[in-house]
Amino acid sequence: MHPRSRITLEFILDNLVWFMLIVVLALFSALIPNYFQIGIFTNIIEASSVLGVMSIGLALVIITGHMDLSVESVAALSAMAVGILFCSAGIGMGIKLSPEWLMIPVSLLLACAIGALIGLFNGFLVVKLKMSAFIITLASFIWVRGIVLAVSGGRSAQDLDPAIRWFAIERFAGIPLSAWIAIGCFLVFSVMMAKTPFGRHLIMIGGNETATFRAGIRVTRNLIIAFVMAGAIAGLAGWLLAIRTSGATANLGVGLLFNAFAAVVIGGVSLKGGVGALPGVYAGVLLLASINTAINLMGLPANYTQVIHGFLVLAAVLLDTFKQRLRQRLA
C-alpha cells in the first residue's frame, strides 16, 4: 500500500467515532424536525457531562488492560456524602462554611477523596495481591452501593446549597460551567495520556505488562495510580451529579456504568488494553447523548434507548475486532 494511503487509512481508523458522530448528527438534523438548533446541541453537551467525566476514569483503567466496575457506586457515594453534608432538606445537615466560596472546594475535595480511597483499595487488592480486577471491582460496586443505602436509609438529600450549585447554574458561551468542567477534564487527561511518560506507560502496560516491567517501568505503582485516579474522577462525576440534581438519592446514577462502558468501547478503547485515546471516548459520549436526544424528540419509549445502546456496543466491539485485524495487515 502506498505510504500516503496508509497514513490516510490509519487517520480514519483512529478518528472513526468522530466521523460516526458527524454522520449521525447530519442524519438526525435532516430527518428529525427541530433537531438542528443550537439549543439541542447545547443540551447534548450538557447532558454528557457526568457520563463523560465517569468515562475518563473507566477508560484509564481499561487502557491498562484491567477493569473497574465500581465507578458508578463510587459516584453515588460521593454524591450522597456531599448531599448529606450540604443539603438543607431531607436527610441533609445543611452545613454552612464561611466564607461561602469555601463550600465549593471542600465539597469537591470530599467527593474526590472518597473516590480516591476506594480506588486505592481496589488497586491494592488487584495489583499487590494479584486478585481479579473484575471480581474485586464488582464486589466494590455492590458494597459501596450498600453503604449509600445504609447511610441514607433509602431517603434523599435535597436542596443543595446554592453556593455549590453555582457551577450548574452559571453558563459560559451558552454552556453550563459543569459541562465545561467535563470538557476541561478531557483536555487535561488527553494531554496527560499523549504527552507525558505516565500516560505512555499506561498504554504500554495495557499492551504488554511483562515487557513493560522488563523495560524498567514501575508497573505496580502506575497501575495503582490508575485505579486511584479512576476513583477520584468517579468522585468528581458524583459531585457533578449532586449539583445537577441539587441533592442525592439512594439510586442516583443507576445505569451510568453500562453507558460509560458503551461510550468507552464506542470511543475506540480496546477491552484488551493498550489501545485507545480519550478524545475518541468524548466523541462516544456525545454520540450516545445525541441518540438519546433524538429518541426524546421522536417521542419513542425510553426502553428503545437501552436497545439502541446495546446494538451500538455490539457494533463497536465488532468494529474494534475489524480495526485490529486491519492494523495487523498494515503492520
Coordinates of C-alpha atoms in Angstrom, one line a residue:
M1 CA 0.0 0.0 0.0
H2 CA 1.2 3.5 -0.8
P3 CA 2.5 5.3 2.3
R4 CA 0.1 8.2 1.8
S5 CA -2.9 5.8 1.6
R6 CA -1.7 4.0 4.7
I7 CA -1.5 7.3 6.6
T8 CA -5.0 8.3 5.5
L9 CA -6.4 4.9 6.4
E10 CA -4.8 5.0 9.9
F11 CA -6.1 8.5 10.4
I12 CA -9.6 7.3 9.6
L13 CA -9.3 4.3 11.9
D14 CA -8.1 6.5 14.8
N15 CA -10.9 9.0 14.4
L16 CA -13.7 6.7 13.2
V17 CA -16.0 7.6 16.0
W18 CA -15.8 11.3 15.2
F19 CA -16.9 10.6 11.6
M20 CA -19.7 8.5 13.0
L21 CA -20.8 11.4 15.2
I22 CA -20.8 13.8 12.3
V23 CA -22.9 11.4 10.1
V24 CA -25.4 10.7 12.9
L25 CA -25.8 14.5 13.7
A26 CA -26.3 15.2 10.0
L27 CA -28.9 12.4 9.6
F28 CA -30.8 13.4 12.7
S29 CA -30.7 17.1 11.6
A30 CA -32.1 16.2 8.2
L31 CA -34.8 13.7 9.3
I32 CA -36.0 14.9 12.8
P33 CA -37.9 18.2 13.0
N34 CA -36.4 20.8 15.3
Y35 CA -33.2 18.7 15.9
F36 CA -30.9 21.2 14.1
Q37 CA -30.7 24.1 16.5
I38 CA -28.1 25.5 18.9
G39 CA -30.2 24.7 22.0
I40 CA -30.3 21.0 21.1
F41 CA -26.6 20.8 20.6
T42 CA -26.0 22.7 23.9
N43 CA -28.3 20.2 25.7
I44 CA -26.3 17.3 24.2
I45 CA -23.0 18.7 25.6
E46 CA -24.7 19.4 29.0
A47 CA -26.3 16.0 29.2
S48 CA -23.0 14.3 28.5
S49 CA -21.0 16.0 31.3
V50 CA -21.5 13.4 34.1
L51 CA -21.2 10.4 31.8
G52 CA -18.1 12.0 30.1
V53 CA -16.2 12.5 33.4
M54 CA -17.0 9.0 34.6
S55 CA -15.9 7.5 31.2
I56 CA -12.5 9.1 31.6
G57 CA -11.6 7.2 34.7
L58 CA -13.0 4.0 33.3
A59 CA -11.0 4.4 30.1
L60 CA -7.8 4.9 32.0
V61 CA -8.2 1.6 33.8
I62 CA -9.3 -0.3 30.7
I63 CA -6.4 1.0 28.7
T64 CA -4.1 -0.6 31.2
G65 CA -5.8 -3.9 30.5
H66 CA -7.8 -4.0 33.7
M67 CA -11.4 -3.3 34.7
D68 CA -13.2 -1.0 37.2
L69 CA -16.9 -1.8 37.7
S70 CA -17.1 0.3 40.9
V71 CA -17.2 3.8 39.3
E72 CA -21.0 4.1 39.3
S73 CA -21.4 3.2 43.0
V74 CA -18.4 5.4 43.9
A75 CA -20.0 8.4 42.2
A76 CA -23.3 7.7 44.1
L77 CA -21.5 7.5 47.4
S78 CA -19.6 10.8 46.7
A79 CA -22.8 12.5 45.7
M80 CA -24.6 11.2 48.8
A81 CA -21.8 12.4 51.1
V82 CA -22.0 15.9 49.5
G83 CA -25.8 15.8 49.7
I84 CA -25.9 14.8 53.4
L85 CA -23.4 17.5 54.5
F86 CA -24.5 20.4 52.3
C87 CA -28.2 19.9 51.6
S88 CA -30.8 21.7 53.7
A89 CA -33.8 19.3 53.2
G90 CA -34.5 15.6 53.6
I91 CA -31.5 13.9 55.3
G92 CA -29.2 16.9 54.6
M93 CA -27.4 18.5 57.6
G94 CA -27.3 21.9 55.9
I95 CA -23.7 22.7 56.9
K96 CA -22.5 26.2 56.1
L97 CA -18.9 27.3 55.7
S98 CA -17.6 30.8 56.0
P99 CA -16.5 32.4 53.6
E100 CA -19.2 30.9 51.4
W101 CA -16.9 30.1 48.5
L102 CA -15.1 27.6 50.6
M103 CA -18.0 25.2 50.1
I104 CA -17.1 24.5 46.5
P105 CA -13.5 23.3 47.0
V106 CA -14.4 21.5 50.3
S107 CA -17.3 19.6 48.8
L108 CA -15.3 18.8 45.6
L109 CA -12.3 17.6 47.6
L110 CA -14.6 15.4 49.8
A111 CA -16.1 13.8 46.8
C112 CA -12.8 13.1 45.1
A113 CA -11.1 11.9 48.3
I114 CA -13.9 9.3 48.8
G115 CA -13.4 8.1 45.3
A116 CA -9.6 8.0 45.5
L117 CA -9.7 6.0 48.7
I118 CA -12.0 3.3 47.2
G119 CA -9.8 3.4 44.1
L120 CA -6.7 2.8 46.3
F121 CA -8.5 -0.1 48.0
N122 CA -9.3 -1.6 44.6
G123 CA -5.8 -1.0 43.2
F124 CA -4.1 -2.5 46.2
L125 CA -6.1 -5.8 46.0
V126 CA -5.8 -6.1 42.2
V127 CA -2.1 -5.1 41.8
K128 CA -0.5 -6.1 45.1
L129 CA -2.5 -9.2 45.9
K130 CA -2.9 -10.2 42.2
M131 CA -6.7 -10.6 42.6
S132 CA -9.1 -10.4 39.6
A133 CA -10.0 -6.8 38.8
F134 CA -13.4 -7.9 37.6
I135 CA -14.2 -9.7 40.9
I136 CA -12.7 -7.0 43.2
T137 CA -14.4 -4.0 41.5
L138 CA -17.7 -6.0 41.1
A139 CA -17.6 -6.5 44.9
S140 CA -16.9 -2.8 45.3
F141 CA -19.8 -2.0 43.0
I142 CA -22.0 -3.9 45.4
W143 CA -20.7 -2.9 48.9
V144 CA -20.3 0.8 48.0
R145 CA -23.9 0.9 46.8
G146 CA -24.8 -0.8 50.0
I147 CA -23.1 1.9 52.0
V148 CA -25.2 4.5 50.1
L149 CA -28.4 2.7 51.0
A150 CA -27.2 2.3 54.6
V151 CA -26.2 5.9 55.3
S152 CA -29.3 7.3 53.6
G153 CA -31.8 4.8 54.9
G154 CA -33.4 4.9 51.4
R155 CA -34.2 8.6 51.8
S156 CA -32.9 11.5 49.8
A157 CA -31.0 14.7 50.5
Q158 CA -32.5 17.8 48.8
D159 CA -31.9 21.5 48.2
L160 CA -28.1 21.6 47.8
D161 CA -26.6 24.9 48.9
P162 CA -26.7 27.4 46.0
A163 CA -23.1 28.3 46.6
I164 CA -22.2 24.7 45.4
R165 CA -24.8 24.6 42.7
W166 CA -23.3 27.7 41.1
F167 CA -21.4 25.5 38.6
A168 CA -24.7 24.0 37.3
I169 CA -26.5 27.4 37.1
E170 CA -24.0 29.7 35.6
R171 CA -23.1 29.5 31.9
F172 CA -20.3 30.4 29.6
A173 CA -20.9 30.7 25.9
G174 CA -24.4 29.3 26.5
I175 CA -23.0 26.1 28.1
P176 CA -23.2 25.4 31.9
L177 CA -19.9 25.5 33.7
S178 CA -20.4 21.9 34.8
A179 CA -20.2 20.9 31.1
W180 CA -17.0 23.0 30.8
I181 CA -15.6 21.0 33.7
A182 CA -16.1 17.8 31.7
I183 CA -14.6 19.4 28.5
G184 CA -11.6 20.6 30.6
C185 CA -11.1 17.1 32.1
F186 CA -11.0 15.6 28.6
L187 CA -8.4 18.1 27.5
V188 CA -6.2 17.7 30.6
F189 CA -6.3 13.9 30.6
S190 CA -5.9 13.7 26.8
V191 CA -2.7 15.7 27.1
M192 CA -1.6 13.6 30.0
M193 CA -2.1 10.3 28.1
A194 CA -0.5 11.6 24.9
K195 CA 2.3 13.8 26.1
T196 CA 3.5 12.5 29.5
P197 CA 5.6 9.5 30.3
F198 CA 3.0 8.3 32.8
G199 CA 0.3 8.3 30.0
R200 CA 2.5 6.4 27.6
H201 CA 3.4 3.9 30.4
L202 CA -0.3 3.2 31.0
I203 CA -0.7 2.4 27.3
M204 CA 2.5 0.2 27.3
I205 CA 1.3 -1.7 30.4
G206 CA -2.0 -2.4 28.6
G207 CA -0.2 -3.6 25.5
N208 CA 2.2 -5.9 27.3
E209 CA 2.6 -5.7 31.1
T210 CA 5.5 -8.2 31.3
A211 CA 7.6 -6.5 28.6
T212 CA 6.9 -3.1 30.2
F213 CA 8.1 -4.4 33.6
R214 CA 11.3 -5.8 32.0
A215 CA 11.8 -2.4 30.4
G216 CA 12.3 -1.0 33.9
I217 CA 9.0 0.8 34.2
R218 CA 7.3 0.8 37.6
V219 CA 4.2 -1.2 36.6
T220 CA 2.8 -1.7 40.1
R221 CA 3.0 2.0 41.0
N222 CA 1.5 3.1 37.8
L223 CA -1.4 0.6 37.9
I224 CA -2.3 1.6 41.5
I225 CA -2.2 5.3 40.5
A226 CA -4.6 4.5 37.6
F227 CA -7.1 2.9 40.0
V228 CA -6.8 5.9 42.4
M229 CA -7.3 8.3 39.5
A230 CA -10.4 6.4 38.3
G231 CA -11.9 6.5 41.7
A232 CA -11.2 10.2 42.2
I233 CA -12.6 11.0 38.8
A234 CA -15.7 8.9 39.6
G235 CA -16.0 11.1 42.8
L236 CA -15.9 14.2 40.6
A237 CA -18.7 12.7 38.5
G238 CA -20.7 12.2 41.7
W239 CA -20.1 15.8 42.6
L240 CA -21.4 16.9 39.2
L241 CA -24.4 14.6 39.7
A242 CA -25.2 16.2 43.1
I243 CA -25.0 19.8 41.8
R244 CA -27.1 18.9 38.6
T245 CA -29.9 17.3 40.7
S246 CA -29.5 19.6 43.7
G247 CA -29.0 16.6 46.0
A248 CA -28.7 12.9 46.1
T249 CA -31.0 9.8 46.2
A250 CA -30.1 6.2 47.1
N251 CA -30.5 5.1 43.5
L252 CA -28.7 8.1 42.0
G253 CA -26.7 7.3 38.9
V254 CA -28.1 3.8 38.4
G255 CA -27.2 2.6 34.9
L256 CA -24.3 5.0 34.3
L257 CA -21.8 2.2 34.5
F258 CA -23.1 0.5 31.4
N259 CA -23.4 3.7 29.5
A260 CA -19.8 4.6 30.4
F261 CA -18.7 1.2 29.1
A262 CA -20.6 1.8 25.9
A263 CA -19.0 5.2 25.5
V264 CA -15.5 3.9 26.1
V265 CA -15.9 0.9 23.7
I266 CA -17.6 3.0 21.0
G267 CA -14.8 5.6 21.5
G268 CA -12.2 3.1 20.4
V269 CA -10.7 1.9 23.7
S270 CA -9.9 -1.8 23.3
L271 CA -11.1 -4.0 26.1
K272 CA -7.9 -6.0 25.7
G273 CA -5.9 -2.9 26.8
G274 CA -3.1 -0.9 25.2
V275 CA -5.3 0.9 22.6
G276 CA -7.4 4.0 22.9
A277 CA -7.5 7.8 23.2
L278 CA -9.7 10.0 25.4
P279 CA -10.8 12.3 22.5
G280 CA -12.5 9.3 21.0
V281 CA -14.2 8.5 24.3
Y282 CA -15.6 12.0 24.4
A283 CA -17.0 11.5 20.9
G284 CA -18.5 8.3 22.1
V285 CA -20.2 10.1 25.0
L286 CA -21.5 12.8 22.6
L287 CA -22.8 10.1 20.2
L288 CA -24.8 8.4 23.0
A289 CA -26.2 11.8 24.1
S290 CA -27.1 12.6 20.5
I291 CA -29.1 9.4 20.2
N292 CA -30.8 9.9 23.5
T293 CA -31.9 13.4 22.4
A294 CA -33.2 12.0 19.1
I295 CA -35.2 9.4 20.9
N296 CA -36.7 12.0 23.2
L297 CA -37.6 14.3 20.2
M298 CA -39.2 11.5 18.3
G299 CA -41.3 10.6 21.4
L300 CA -40.1 7.0 21.4
P301 CA -40.4 5.0 24.7
A302 CA -37.3 5.2 26.9
N303 CA -36.8 1.4 26.5
Y304 CA -35.6 2.0 23.0
T305 CA -32.6 3.8 24.4
Q306 CA -31.3 0.5 26.0
V307 CA -31.9 -1.4 22.8
I308 CA -30.0 1.1 20.7
H309 CA -27.2 1.3 23.2
G310 CA -26.9 -2.4 23.3
F311 CA -26.6 -2.7 19.5
L312 CA -24.1 0.2 19.5
V313 CA -21.8 -1.6 21.9
L314 CA -22.1 -4.8 19.9
A315 CA -21.3 -2.9 16.7
A316 CA -18.4 -1.1 18.4
V317 CA -16.9 -4.5 19.6
L318 CA -17.2 -5.9 16.1
L319 CA -15.7 -2.8 14.7
D320 CA -12.8 -2.9 17.1
T321 CA -12.1 -6.5 16.0
F322 CA -12.2 -5.4 12.4
K323 CA -9.8 -2.5 13.1
Q324 CA -7.3 -4.7 14.9
R325 CA -7.2 -7.1 12.0
L326 CA -6.8 -4.3 9.6
R327 CA -3.9 -2.8 11.6
Q328 CA -2.2 -6.2 11.7
R329 CA -2.3 -6.3 7.9
L330 CA -0.9 -2.7 7.7
A331 CA 1.9 -3.5 10.2

